[in-house]
Coordinates of C-alpha atoms in Angstrom, one line a residue:
Chain E
M1 CA 154.3 -63.3 -233.7
S2 CA 156.6 -66.2 -234.2
S3 CA 156.5 -67.2 -230.5
A4 CA 152.7 -67.1 -230.7
L5 CA 152.8 -69.5 -233.7
I6 CA 155.2 -71.8 -231.9
V7 CA 153.1 -71.9 -228.7
G8 CA 150.0 -72.4 -230.8
V9 CA 151.4 -75.3 -232.9
L10 CA 152.9 -77.0 -229.8
T11 CA 149.7 -76.7 -227.9
A12 CA 147.6 -78.1 -230.8
G13 CA 149.9 -81.1 -231.1
G14 CA 150.1 -81.7 -227.4
T15 CA 146.3 -81.5 -227.0
Y16 CA 145.8 -84.0 -229.9
L17 CA 148.3 -86.4 -228.3
I18 CA 146.9 -86.3 -224.7
L19 CA 143.5 -87.1 -226.1
Q20 CA 144.9 -90.5 -227.3
R21 CA 144.5 -93.6 -225.2
G22 CA 148.1 -95.0 -224.9
I23 CA 150.2 -93.7 -222.0
V24 CA 153.2 -93.2 -224.2
R25 CA 151.3 -90.8 -226.5
I26 CA 150.0 -89.0 -223.5
A27 CA 153.5 -88.6 -222.2
L28 CA 154.6 -87.2 -225.6
G29 CA 151.6 -84.9 -225.6
F30 CA 152.6 -83.5 -222.2
T31 CA 156.2 -83.0 -223.4
L32 CA 154.8 -80.9 -226.2
L33 CA 152.5 -79.0 -223.9
G34 CA 155.5 -78.4 -221.5
H35 CA 157.5 -77.0 -224.4
A36 CA 154.6 -74.7 -225.3
A37 CA 154.5 -73.4 -221.7
T38 CA 158.2 -72.9 -221.7
A39 CA 158.1 -71.0 -225.0
L40 CA 155.3 -68.9 -223.5
L41 CA 157.2 -68.1 -220.4
I42 CA 160.2 -66.9 -222.4
A43 CA 157.9 -64.9 -224.7
A44 CA 156.3 -63.4 -221.6
G45 CA 159.7 -62.0 -220.5
G46 CA 159.5 -59.3 -223.2
T47 CA 161.6 -56.1 -222.9
S48 CA 158.9 -53.8 -221.7
T49 CA 159.6 -54.1 -218.0
R50 CA 163.4 -54.6 -218.0
G51 CA 166.4 -54.4 -220.3
V52 CA 167.3 -56.5 -223.3
P53 CA 169.3 -59.7 -222.9
F54 CA 172.3 -58.7 -225.0
A55 CA 175.7 -57.6 -223.7
G56 CA 176.6 -54.0 -224.3
S57 CA 173.2 -53.0 -225.5
G58 CA 172.2 -51.0 -222.4
T59 CA 173.0 -50.4 -218.9
E60 CA 170.0 -52.0 -217.4
A61 CA 170.2 -55.8 -216.6
A62 CA 168.1 -58.2 -218.6
D63 CA 165.1 -59.8 -217.0
P64 CA 166.4 -62.9 -215.3
L65 CA 163.0 -64.3 -214.2
P66 CA 161.6 -65.8 -217.4
Q67 CA 164.8 -67.9 -217.8
A68 CA 164.5 -69.0 -214.2
F69 CA 160.9 -69.9 -214.7
A70 CA 161.6 -71.7 -217.9
L71 CA 164.4 -73.7 -216.4
T72 CA 162.3 -74.7 -213.4
A73 CA 159.4 -75.7 -215.7
I74 CA 161.7 -77.8 -217.9
V75 CA 163.1 -79.7 -214.9
I76 CA 159.6 -80.4 -213.6
S77 CA 158.2 -81.5 -217.0
F78 CA 161.3 -83.7 -217.4
G79 CA 160.6 -85.4 -214.1
I80 CA 156.9 -85.9 -214.9
T81 CA 157.7 -87.3 -218.3
A82 CA 160.0 -89.8 -216.7
F83 CA 157.2 -90.8 -214.2
L84 CA 154.7 -91.1 -217.0
L85 CA 157.0 -93.4 -219.0
T86 CA 157.5 -95.5 -215.9
L87 CA 153.8 -95.8 -215.6
A88 CA 153.6 -96.9 -219.2
F89 CA 156.3 -99.4 -218.6
R90 CA 154.6 -100.7 -215.4
S91 CA 151.3 -101.0 -217.2
R92 CA 152.9 -102.9 -220.0
D93 CA 154.1 -105.3 -217.3
A94 CA 150.8 -105.5 -215.5
L95 CA 148.3 -105.3 -218.4
G96 CA 150.4 -106.2 -221.4
H97 CA 149.7 -102.9 -223.1
D98 CA 149.5 -99.2 -222.2
D99 CA 145.8 -98.6 -223.0
V100 CA 144.3 -96.5 -220.2
E101 CA 140.7 -97.3 -221.0
D102 CA 141.0 -101.1 -221.1
R103 CA 137.7 -102.5 -220.0
S104 CA 139.2 -105.9 -219.1
V105 CA 140.5 -104.4 -215.9
P106 CA 137.9 -105.3 -213.3
E107 CA 135.7 -102.4 -212.1
D108 CA 135.0 -104.3 -208.9
R109 CA 134.2 -101.7 -206.2
S110 CA 134.8 -104.1 -203.4
F111 CA 138.0 -104.5 -201.5
P112 CA 140.3 -107.1 -203.1
A113 CA 141.5 -109.9 -200.9
H114 CA 145.1 -109.3 -201.6
Y115 CA 144.7 -105.6 -200.9
D116 CA 148.2 -104.8 -199.6
R117 CA 150.1 -107.4 -201.5
H118 CA 152.2 -105.0 -203.3
V119 CA 153.2 -102.8 -200.4
G120 CA 156.9 -103.1 -199.8
E121 CA 157.2 -106.6 -201.2
R122 CA 158.1 -106.6 -204.8
E123 CA 160.6 -104.0 -205.6
F124 CA 162.1 -103.9 -202.1
P125 CA 162.5 -107.5 -200.9
H126 CA 165.1 -106.4 -198.3
S127 CA 162.7 -104.1 -196.4
Chain I
M1 CA 159.7 -65.3 -185.8
S2 CA 159.5 -64.4 -189.5
T3 CA 162.6 -66.2 -190.5
L4 CA 161.2 -69.4 -189.0
L5 CA 158.6 -69.3 -191.8
V6 CA 160.8 -71.3 -194.1
L7 CA 160.8 -74.2 -191.6
P8 CA 157.4 -75.8 -192.6
F9 CA 158.8 -76.0 -196.1
A10 CA 162.4 -76.9 -195.4
L11 CA 161.9 -79.4 -192.5
P12 CA 159.7 -81.9 -194.4
L13 CA 162.2 -81.8 -197.3
L14 CA 165.0 -82.5 -194.9
A15 CA 163.0 -85.3 -193.3
A16 CA 162.4 -86.7 -196.8
A17 CA 166.1 -86.7 -197.6
L18 CA 167.0 -88.3 -194.3
S19 CA 164.3 -91.0 -194.6
V20 CA 165.5 -91.9 -198.0
L21 CA 169.0 -92.3 -196.5
W22 CA 167.5 -94.4 -193.7
R23 CA 165.1 -96.3 -195.8
H24 CA 165.9 -99.6 -194.1
H25 CA 165.3 -98.1 -190.6
R26 CA 161.6 -97.5 -190.4
Q27 CA 161.8 -96.2 -186.8
A28 CA 164.3 -93.5 -187.8
Q29 CA 162.1 -92.6 -190.8
R30 CA 159.1 -92.2 -188.5
T31 CA 161.0 -90.2 -186.0
V32 CA 162.3 -87.6 -188.5
S33 CA 158.9 -87.3 -190.2
Y34 CA 156.9 -86.9 -187.0
A35 CA 159.5 -84.4 -185.7
A36 CA 159.1 -82.3 -188.8
L37 CA 155.4 -82.3 -188.4
L38 CA 155.4 -81.6 -184.7
T39 CA 157.7 -78.6 -185.3
T40 CA 155.3 -77.4 -187.9
I41 CA 152.4 -77.7 -185.5
V42 CA 154.2 -75.8 -182.8
L43 CA 155.2 -73.1 -185.3
G44 CA 151.7 -73.0 -186.6
V45 CA 150.3 -72.4 -183.2
R46 CA 152.8 -69.6 -182.6
L47 CA 152.0 -68.2 -186.0
I48 CA 148.3 -68.1 -185.1
G49 CA 149.4 -66.0 -182.0
A50 CA 151.6 -63.8 -184.1
T51 CA 149.0 -63.1 -186.8
R52 CA 146.2 -62.0 -184.4
D53 CA 144.4 -58.7 -185.2
G54 CA 145.2 -58.8 -188.9
E55 CA 149.0 -58.9 -188.4
A56 CA 151.1 -60.7 -190.9
V57 CA 154.7 -62.0 -191.0
A58 CA 156.9 -62.5 -194.1
T59 CA 160.5 -63.4 -194.9
A60 CA 162.5 -63.3 -198.2
I61 CA 164.8 -66.2 -198.9
G62 CA 168.3 -65.4 -200.2
A63 CA 169.6 -61.8 -200.5
W64 CA 168.0 -61.2 -203.9
P65 CA 166.9 -57.7 -204.8
R66 CA 163.2 -56.9 -204.2
G67 CA 161.0 -58.4 -206.9
L68 CA 163.3 -61.3 -207.6
S69 CA 163.5 -62.9 -204.1
I70 CA 161.3 -65.7 -203.0
V71 CA 158.9 -64.5 -200.3
F72 CA 157.1 -66.6 -197.7
A73 CA 154.4 -64.9 -195.8
A74 CA 151.6 -65.9 -193.3
D75 CA 148.5 -64.2 -192.2
G76 CA 145.8 -65.5 -189.9
F77 CA 144.2 -67.7 -192.7
A78 CA 147.5 -69.3 -193.6
A79 CA 148.5 -69.9 -189.9
L80 CA 145.1 -71.6 -189.1
L81 CA 145.4 -73.8 -192.2
L82 CA 149.0 -74.7 -191.5
T83 CA 148.2 -75.9 -188.0
T84 CA 145.2 -77.9 -189.0
T85 CA 146.8 -79.6 -192.0
A86 CA 149.9 -80.5 -190.1
S87 CA 147.8 -82.0 -187.2
V88 CA 145.6 -84.0 -189.5
S89 CA 148.7 -85.2 -191.4
L90 CA 150.3 -86.4 -188.2
L91 CA 147.2 -88.5 -187.4
A92 CA 147.2 -89.9 -190.9
L93 CA 150.9 -90.9 -190.6
A94 CA 150.2 -92.5 -187.2
F95 CA 147.4 -94.5 -188.8
A96 CA 149.7 -95.5 -191.7
A97 CA 152.1 -96.8 -189.1
A98 CA 149.4 -98.8 -187.3
R99 CA 148.3 -100.3 -190.6
G100 CA 151.8 -101.1 -191.7
E101 CA 151.2 -99.0 -194.8
D102 CA 154.5 -97.1 -194.2
R103 CA 156.4 -100.3 -194.6
H104 CA 157.2 -99.4 -198.1
P105 CA 160.6 -97.7 -197.8
L106 CA 159.5 -94.8 -200.0
F107 CA 156.1 -94.2 -198.2
L108 CA 157.4 -91.7 -195.6
P109 CA 159.9 -89.9 -197.8
L110 CA 157.0 -89.3 -200.3
A111 CA 154.6 -88.2 -197.6
D112 CA 157.3 -85.7 -196.4
V113 CA 157.7 -84.3 -199.9
L114 CA 153.9 -84.0 -200.2
L115 CA 153.8 -82.1 -196.9
A116 CA 156.6 -79.8 -198.0
G117 CA 154.6 -78.9 -201.1
V118 CA 151.4 -78.4 -199.1
F119 CA 153.0 -76.1 -196.5
G120 CA 154.9 -74.3 -199.3
A121 CA 151.7 -73.6 -201.2
L122 CA 150.0 -72.3 -198.1
L123 CA 152.9 -69.9 -197.2
T124 CA 154.3 -68.6 -200.5
A125 CA 153.5 -65.1 -201.6
D126 CA 154.7 -65.5 -205.1
L127 CA 152.7 -67.1 -207.9
F128 CA 155.5 -69.0 -209.6
N129 CA 156.5 -70.5 -206.2
L130 CA 152.9 -71.5 -205.8
F131 CA 153.2 -73.5 -209.1
V132 CA 156.5 -75.1 -207.8
A133 CA 154.9 -76.0 -204.5
Y134 CA 151.9 -77.5 -206.3
E135 CA 154.3 -79.6 -208.4
I136 CA 156.2 -80.8 -205.4
M137 CA 153.0 -81.8 -203.8
L138 CA 151.6 -83.5 -206.9
I139 CA 154.7 -85.4 -207.9
A140 CA 154.7 -87.0 -204.5
S141 CA 151.0 -87.7 -204.7
Y142 CA 151.4 -89.3 -208.1
V143 CA 153.8 -91.8 -206.7
L144 CA 152.0 -92.4 -203.5
L145 CA 148.8 -93.2 -205.5
A146 CA 150.6 -95.7 -207.7
L147 CA 152.8 -97.1 -204.9
R148 CA 150.6 -100.2 -204.5
G149 CA 151.3 -100.9 -208.2
G150 CA 148.2 -103.1 -208.9
R151 CA 146.4 -102.9 -212.2
R152 CA 143.6 -100.7 -210.9
Q153 CA 146.1 -98.4 -209.2
L154 CA 147.9 -98.0 -212.5
R155 CA 144.7 -97.0 -214.3
A156 CA 143.6 -94.6 -211.5
G157 CA 147.1 -93.3 -211.5
V158 CA 147.1 -92.5 -215.2
I159 CA 143.8 -90.6 -214.9
Y160 CA 145.0 -88.7 -211.9
V161 CA 148.3 -87.8 -213.4
A162 CA 146.9 -86.8 -216.8
V163 CA 144.2 -84.6 -215.3
N164 CA 146.4 -82.9 -212.7
L165 CA 149.3 -82.5 -215.2
L166 CA 147.0 -80.8 -217.6
A167 CA 145.8 -78.5 -214.8
S168 CA 149.4 -77.8 -213.8
T169 CA 150.3 -76.9 -217.4
A170 CA 147.4 -74.6 -217.5
L171 CA 148.5 -73.1 -214.2
L172 CA 152.0 -72.5 -215.6
I173 CA 150.6 -70.9 -218.8
G174 CA 148.3 -68.7 -216.7
I175 CA 151.1 -67.6 -214.5
G176 CA 153.3 -67.0 -217.6
L177 CA 150.5 -64.9 -219.2
L178 CA 150.1 -62.9 -216.0
Y179 CA 153.8 -62.3 -215.9
G180 CA 153.7 -61.2 -219.5
V181 CA 150.9 -58.7 -218.7
T182 CA 152.2 -57.3 -215.4
G183 CA 155.9 -58.1 -215.3
T184 CA 155.8 -59.7 -211.8
V185 CA 154.6 -62.7 -209.9
N186 CA 154.9 -61.1 -206.5
L187 CA 151.5 -61.0 -204.9
A188 CA 152.3 -57.6 -203.3
V189 CA 152.5 -56.0 -206.7
L190 CA 149.6 -57.9 -208.2
R191 CA 146.9 -56.6 -205.9
G192 CA 143.7 -56.0 -207.8
V193 CA 145.2 -56.4 -211.3
A194 CA 142.5 -58.8 -212.3
A195 CA 139.9 -56.3 -211.3
T196 CA 141.2 -53.5 -213.4
D197 CA 143.2 -54.8 -216.4
P198 CA 141.1 -57.1 -218.8
A199 CA 144.3 -58.9 -220.1
A200 CA 145.2 -59.6 -216.5
T201 CA 141.7 -60.8 -215.8
L202 CA 142.0 -63.3 -218.6
A203 CA 145.4 -64.6 -217.3
A204 CA 144.1 -64.8 -213.7
G205 CA 141.1 -66.6 -215.0
V206 CA 143.3 -69.3 -216.5
V207 CA 145.1 -69.6 -213.1
L208 CA 141.7 -69.8 -211.3
V209 CA 140.4 -72.6 -213.6
A210 CA 143.6 -74.5 -213.2
V211 CA 143.4 -74.3 -209.4
G212 CA 139.7 -75.2 -209.7
V213 CA 140.7 -78.5 -211.3
K214 CA 142.9 -79.3 -208.3
A215 CA 140.1 -78.3 -205.9
S216 CA 137.8 -80.6 -207.9
L217 CA 135.1 -78.0 -208.7
V218 CA 132.3 -79.2 -210.9
P219 CA 132.6 -79.7 -213.9
M220 CA 136.3 -80.5 -213.4
H221 CA 135.7 -83.1 -210.6
G222 CA 135.5 -86.4 -212.5
W223 CA 139.1 -87.5 -211.6
L224 CA 138.7 -87.3 -207.9
P225 CA 136.3 -90.1 -207.1
R226 CA 138.0 -92.4 -209.6
A227 CA 141.5 -91.9 -208.3
Y228 CA 141.2 -91.4 -204.5
V229 CA 139.5 -94.7 -203.7
E230 CA 142.3 -96.7 -205.4
A231 CA 145.0 -95.4 -203.1
G232 CA 145.8 -97.0 -199.7
P233 CA 143.5 -95.9 -196.9
A234 CA 146.1 -93.8 -195.1
V235 CA 147.1 -92.2 -198.4
T236 CA 143.4 -91.4 -199.2
A237 CA 143.1 -89.8 -195.7
L238 CA 146.3 -87.8 -196.3
F239 CA 145.1 -86.6 -199.8
S240 CA 141.6 -85.8 -198.5
G241 CA 143.0 -83.6 -195.8
L242 CA 145.5 -81.8 -197.9
L243 CA 145.2 -81.7 -201.7
T244 CA 141.8 -80.3 -202.6
K245 CA 141.9 -78.1 -199.4
V246 CA 145.1 -76.4 -200.6
G247 CA 143.3 -75.8 -203.9
V248 CA 140.5 -74.1 -202.0
A249 CA 143.0 -72.1 -199.9
T250 CA 144.7 -70.9 -203.1
L251 CA 141.4 -69.9 -204.6
V252 CA 140.7 -67.8 -201.5
R253 CA 144.1 -66.2 -201.6
L254 CA 143.8 -65.4 -205.3
T255 CA 140.3 -63.9 -204.9
S256 CA 141.6 -61.8 -202.0
V257 CA 144.7 -60.5 -203.8
L258 CA 144.4 -60.8 -207.6
F259 CA 140.7 -59.9 -207.8
D260 CA 140.6 -57.8 -204.6
G261 CA 137.1 -59.0 -204.0
D262 CA 135.9 -57.8 -207.4
P263 CA 132.1 -58.6 -207.5
T264 CA 132.0 -59.1 -211.3
W265 CA 132.6 -62.9 -211.2
Q266 CA 130.7 -63.7 -208.0
P267 CA 127.6 -65.0 -209.8
A268 CA 129.8 -67.5 -211.7
L269 CA 131.5 -68.6 -208.5
L270 CA 128.2 -69.1 -206.8
A271 CA 126.8 -71.1 -209.7
V272 CA 129.9 -73.4 -209.6
A273 CA 129.6 -73.7 -205.8
A274 CA 126.0 -74.8 -206.0
A275 CA 126.6 -77.2 -208.9
T276 CA 129.6 -78.7 -207.0
M277 CA 127.4 -79.3 -203.9
V278 CA 124.6 -80.9 -205.8
V279 CA 126.6 -83.0 -208.3
G280 CA 128.9 -84.4 -205.6
V281 CA 126.1 -85.4 -203.2
L282 CA 124.1 -87.0 -206.0
G283 CA 127.1 -89.0 -207.2
A284 CA 127.6 -90.4 -203.7
I285 CA 124.1 -92.1 -203.9
G286 CA 125.2 -94.4 -206.6
R287 CA 128.2 -95.9 -204.7
A288 CA 128.1 -98.9 -202.3
D289 CA 131.5 -98.7 -200.8
I290 CA 132.6 -96.5 -197.9
R291 CA 135.4 -94.7 -199.5
G292 CA 133.5 -94.3 -202.8
I293 CA 130.7 -92.5 -201.0
L294 CA 133.1 -90.4 -199.0
A295 CA 135.1 -89.4 -202.1
F296 CA 131.9 -88.0 -203.8
H297 CA 131.1 -86.1 -200.6
M298 CA 134.5 -84.6 -200.9
V299 CA 133.4 -83.1 -204.2
S300 CA 130.2 -81.9 -202.6
Q301 CA 131.9 -80.3 -199.6
V302 CA 134.2 -78.3 -201.9
G303 CA 131.0 -76.5 -203.0
Y304 CA 130.5 -75.3 -199.4
L305 CA 134.1 -74.2 -199.2
V306 CA 134.0 -72.0 -202.3
L307 CA 130.6 -70.6 -201.4
P308 CA 132.2 -67.8 -199.4
L309 CA 134.2 -66.7 -202.4
G310 CA 131.0 -65.9 -204.3
L311 CA 129.5 -64.0 -201.3
W312 CA 132.7 -62.3 -200.1
T313 CA 131.3 -60.7 -197.0
H314 CA 132.8 -60.8 -193.5
A315 CA 130.2 -63.2 -192.2
A316 CA 130.6 -65.6 -195.2
L317 CA 134.4 -65.6 -195.0
T318 CA 134.4 -66.2 -191.3
A319 CA 132.0 -69.1 -191.8
G320 CA 134.0 -70.4 -194.7
I321 CA 137.2 -70.4 -192.6
V322 CA 135.5 -72.1 -189.6
Y323 CA 134.1 -74.7 -192.0
L324 CA 137.3 -75.3 -193.8
V325 CA 139.4 -75.7 -190.6
Q326 CA 137.0 -78.2 -189.0
Y327 CA 136.3 -80.0 -192.3
I328 CA 139.9 -80.8 -193.0
A329 CA 139.9 -82.7 -189.7
V330 CA 136.5 -84.3 -190.2
K331 CA 137.2 -85.6 -193.7
G332 CA 140.5 -87.0 -192.6
A333 CA 138.9 -88.7 -189.7
L334 CA 136.1 -90.2 -191.9
F335 CA 138.7 -91.7 -194.2
L336 CA 140.8 -92.9 -191.3
A337 CA 137.7 -94.7 -189.8
A338 CA 136.9 -96.1 -193.2
G339 CA 140.5 -97.3 -193.5
A340 CA 140.2 -98.9 -190.0
V341 CA 137.0 -100.8 -191.1
E342 CA 138.8 -101.9 -194.3
T343 CA 141.9 -103.0 -192.4
L344 CA 140.0 -104.9 -189.8
T345 CA 137.5 -106.6 -192.0
G346 CA 139.2 -106.7 -195.4
T347 CA 136.4 -105.1 -197.2
G348 CA 134.9 -101.7 -197.8
A349 CA 131.7 -102.9 -199.6
L350 CA 128.6 -102.1 -197.5
A351 CA 126.9 -105.3 -198.6
R352 CA 129.6 -107.4 -196.9
L353 CA 129.6 -105.4 -193.6
G354 CA 127.2 -105.1 -190.7
G355 CA 126.9 -105.2 -187.0
M356 CA 130.3 -103.8 -186.4
I357 CA 129.0 -101.8 -183.4
H358 CA 129.0 -105.0 -181.4
T359 CA 132.6 -105.8 -182.2
R360 CA 134.1 -102.3 -182.4
P361 CA 131.9 -99.8 -180.6
M362 CA 134.7 -97.2 -180.3
L363 CA 135.1 -97.2 -184.1
A364 CA 131.4 -96.6 -184.4
L365 CA 132.0 -93.5 -182.3
G366 CA 135.1 -92.5 -184.3
F367 CA 133.1 -92.7 -187.6
G368 CA 129.7 -91.4 -186.2
L369 CA 130.9 -88.1 -184.7
P370 CA 132.8 -86.9 -187.8
A371 CA 129.9 -88.2 -189.9
L372 CA 127.5 -86.0 -188.0
A373 CA 129.9 -83.1 -188.4
L374 CA 130.0 -83.7 -192.1
A375 CA 126.2 -83.5 -192.3
G376 CA 126.1 -80.5 -190.0
V377 CA 124.2 -82.0 -187.0
P378 CA 124.6 -80.3 -183.6
P379 CA 126.5 -80.4 -181.3
T380 CA 129.4 -80.9 -183.7
S381 CA 131.7 -78.3 -185.3
G382 CA 130.1 -79.0 -188.7
F383 CA 126.8 -77.6 -187.4
V384 CA 128.5 -74.3 -186.4
G385 CA 130.2 -73.9 -189.7
K386 CA 127.2 -74.7 -191.8
L387 CA 124.9 -72.6 -189.7
L388 CA 127.2 -69.6 -190.1
L389 CA 127.6 -70.3 -193.8
I390 CA 123.9 -70.7 -194.6
D391 CA 123.1 -67.7 -192.4
A392 CA 125.6 -65.6 -194.4
A393 CA 124.1 -66.8 -197.7
F394 CA 120.6 -65.8 -196.5
D395 CA 121.9 -62.4 -195.2
A396 CA 123.5 -61.7 -198.6
G397 CA 120.1 -62.3 -200.2
H398 CA 120.9 -65.6 -201.9
L399 CA 117.8 -67.5 -200.7
L400 CA 118.0 -70.2 -203.3
L401 CA 121.6 -70.9 -202.6
G402 CA 121.0 -71.1 -198.9
A403 CA 118.2 -73.5 -199.5
T404 CA 120.4 -75.6 -201.7
A405 CA 123.0 -75.8 -199.0
V406 CA 120.4 -77.0 -196.5
A407 CA 119.0 -79.6 -198.9
V408 CA 122.5 -80.9 -199.8
S409 CA 123.1 -81.3 -196.0
F410 CA 120.1 -83.6 -195.8
F411 CA 121.4 -85.7 -198.6
T412 CA 124.8 -85.8 -196.9
L413 CA 123.1 -87.0 -193.7
L414 CA 121.3 -89.6 -195.7
S415 CA 124.6 -90.9 -197.1
M416 CA 126.3 -91.0 -193.7
V417 CA 123.3 -92.9 -192.3
K418 CA 123.6 -95.3 -195.2
I419 CA 127.3 -96.0 -194.3
F420 CA 126.5 -96.2 -190.6
N421 CA 123.6 -98.6 -191.3
G422 CA 125.7 -100.7 -193.6
V423 CA 128.7 -101.0 -191.4
F424 CA 127.7 -100.7 -187.8
W425 CA 124.0 -101.7 -187.5
G426 CA 122.4 -104.9 -188.5
E427 CA 123.5 -108.4 -188.3
T428 CA 127.2 -109.2 -187.8
T429 CA 128.5 -110.5 -191.1
E430 CA 131.3 -113.0 -191.7
H431 CA 133.8 -110.3 -192.6
V432 CA 133.1 -108.5 -189.4
R433 CA 133.2 -111.6 -187.2
H434 CA 136.5 -112.8 -188.5
E435 CA 138.8 -109.9 -188.5
R436 CA 142.0 -110.0 -190.6
T437 CA 144.5 -111.0 -188.0
E438 CA 147.1 -112.0 -190.5
G439 CA 149.3 -109.1 -189.8
P440 CA 149.8 -105.7 -191.3
L441 CA 150.6 -106.8 -194.8
G442 CA 147.6 -109.1 -195.2
L443 CA 149.9 -112.1 -195.6
A444 CA 148.0 -115.3 -196.1
V445 CA 147.4 -117.5 -193.1
P446 CA 149.6 -120.7 -193.6
A447 CA 147.6 -123.7 -194.7
G448 CA 146.5 -126.0 -191.9
V449 CA 146.1 -123.2 -189.3
A450 CA 142.5 -123.5 -188.3
R451 CA 140.5 -120.4 -187.6
P452 CA 137.8 -120.6 -185.0
T453 CA 134.5 -119.7 -186.6
S454 CA 131.9 -120.3 -183.9
S455 CA 131.8 -117.5 -181.3
L456 CA 130.9 -113.9 -182.0
L457 CA 134.3 -112.5 -181.0
A458 CA 136.3 -115.3 -182.4
D459 CA 139.3 -113.8 -184.1
K460 CA 140.0 -110.2 -183.4
V461 CA 142.9 -108.1 -184.2
E462 CA 145.2 -107.7 -181.1
P463 CA 143.9 -104.9 -178.9
R464 CA 147.0 -102.7 -179.1
R465 CA 147.0 -102.6 -182.9
A466 CA 143.2 -102.2 -183.1
A467 CA 143.5 -99.2 -180.7
Q468 CA 146.1 -97.6 -182.9
L469 CA 143.9 -98.0 -185.9
I470 CA 140.8 -96.6 -184.2
A471 CA 142.3 -93.9 -181.9
P472 CA 143.0 -91.2 -184.6
S473 CA 139.4 -91.0 -185.7
V474 CA 138.1 -91.1 -182.1
L475 CA 140.4 -88.3 -181.3
V476 CA 139.1 -86.1 -184.1
G477 CA 135.5 -87.2 -183.1
A478 CA 136.1 -85.8 -179.6
A479 CA 137.7 -82.7 -181.0
V480 CA 134.8 -82.1 -183.3
V481 CA 132.4 -82.1 -180.3
V482 CA 134.6 -79.9 -178.2
V483 CA 134.9 -77.4 -181.0
G484 CA 131.2 -77.6 -181.7
L485 CA 130.3 -76.8 -178.1
G486 CA 133.0 -74.1 -177.6
A487 CA 133.3 -72.6 -181.1
A488 CA 133.6 -69.0 -179.9
G489 CA 137.4 -69.1 -179.9
L490 CA 137.6 -70.5 -183.4
I491 CA 135.0 -68.1 -184.7
E492 CA 137.0 -65.2 -183.3
L493 CA 140.2 -66.4 -184.9
A494 CA 138.4 -67.0 -188.2
G495 CA 136.8 -63.5 -188.0
E496 CA 140.2 -61.9 -187.7
A497 CA 141.5 -64.0 -190.6
A498 CA 138.5 -63.1 -192.7
D499 CA 139.1 -59.4 -192.1
A500 CA 142.7 -59.8 -193.2
L501 CA 141.5 -61.5 -196.4
L502 CA 138.9 -58.9 -197.1
D503 CA 141.5 -56.2 -196.8
P504 CA 144.9 -57.7 -197.5
T505 CA 146.7 -54.4 -197.2
R506 CA 148.7 -55.4 -194.1
Y507 CA 149.6 -58.8 -195.6
L508 CA 150.8 -57.2 -198.8
E509 CA 152.7 -54.5 -197.0
V510 CA 154.6 -57.1 -195.1
V511 CA 155.2 -59.1 -198.3
S512 CA 156.7 -56.1 -200.2
A513 CA 158.8 -55.1 -197.2
A514 CA 160.3 -58.5 -196.8

């Protein structure tokens, strides 16, 4: 019951945040959603299929998979959050703000003249 | 043989590590990346041989007890896709080298990571590993898309990342729910759970919807045309051959194992397939740039690819596999040809192009043949695939659906003719006459260097580089005709793979014994 509540509240908060326009809010929203998924994975472990995770409470080993899943999921969501924040940082550099739906960015469908300007030039001058 | 199954996943990761170390030696980066891909192709061909007649191979990684270990497995379907995706990726990387797109020191490492994720997703027999493989693939693709770092790439990147991340979270939650219901993520144990247990059906439904986003099924397709066109041409070709197709392959695998061909949800799948076909092809009409049109057709073609899931007959699955295999190559080639046009002329807008058949006749061939295959015109492989698919739809009694597929093909042909008209026929325009000879990075011509403007073939890209740009698509164009004329072999392989999907007993036996 308590894990259901935790997952529900986290998902609600995360969903609200990812519907916002700023990239930082979206990143925070995905952090919450990631926590919701982690909590759900742990809750999914249960004790119905394998033993309980307390020493001395039984002969059967506890279910190691949910912990492994949760750890993997945490690492992945950590990496993604870092990437999203980098995007926010870069768009503050490039646009002056982190608003995704900024209409001042040209919607030109044609091929810009300086198409490849950024490839291998700016961050890696030695290449 | 079976222990070699880890190589398609491990080798690209190793290549990625090495090419990060050698990031200042592009030739070394290329060598290790191509070597990893070539090994995968050789292994894929051998796997196709080893999985004939419904045979399957599997291996468990690490000496973990059964149920905890990570299992990699391949049947005919996985082997065919592995070989095709690896071959198309090799062409896309060769094209990236010709364009100079791999000059970014992180391009090849990221492409290698992407490939590891793709091959891992094709070979894994474990749902959680499927999620991990997807994440590996997507993280690399996020960065590849934003690599060019312009304002529009940032915007497209945010849309792409947000949508795919939401889908990934849904996938993880779906897998967590499935684990909560069944206590396992091993496909061997999960056979048919979604067809019998309502709670498992709900969990598997979440997984299917999440994968559907990645396969860009309507109504979850909006991100694809907005994001793909903003990446570099070689990256778009790489994505088009890999990402959505892996989504489709996963949908096929899940339908085969989790749902065990349960007919309950077939009408829904058929409706989604039809909607995807129609919406994608109509969206393409509104675009006036090559890659924009092609990106919408990508959505449309996914409809054809999931059609067999709704029919789930031997004929439909055979057709679906034939279509999927040839389509991966065709779409890759179209994006490569589009990339070649953009690299040579500096524009992808149809209004600024024209008469390119006079300056680059081979490129016209390299675009034209795959375009005919996309529309399904004989004697190309696309014709064989579509004929079988539409025949299977009519045989299953879905007349309206078959008719929709035919009608969508006509619209596809219309779009392809529109591109061909705009780029290759007509008067030679300024952009076509004066190719961008400034070098791979599009560096500006120094002031004072006059460019001849009079003759038709005034400034052309040097022949060797032009050949490198054009060759990949011409190669696929030739293959498309060869496969179209001699499709019997492919159909036979696809038929055997289809049987193994309809009755995955052997595959799952091998997985649980691994």
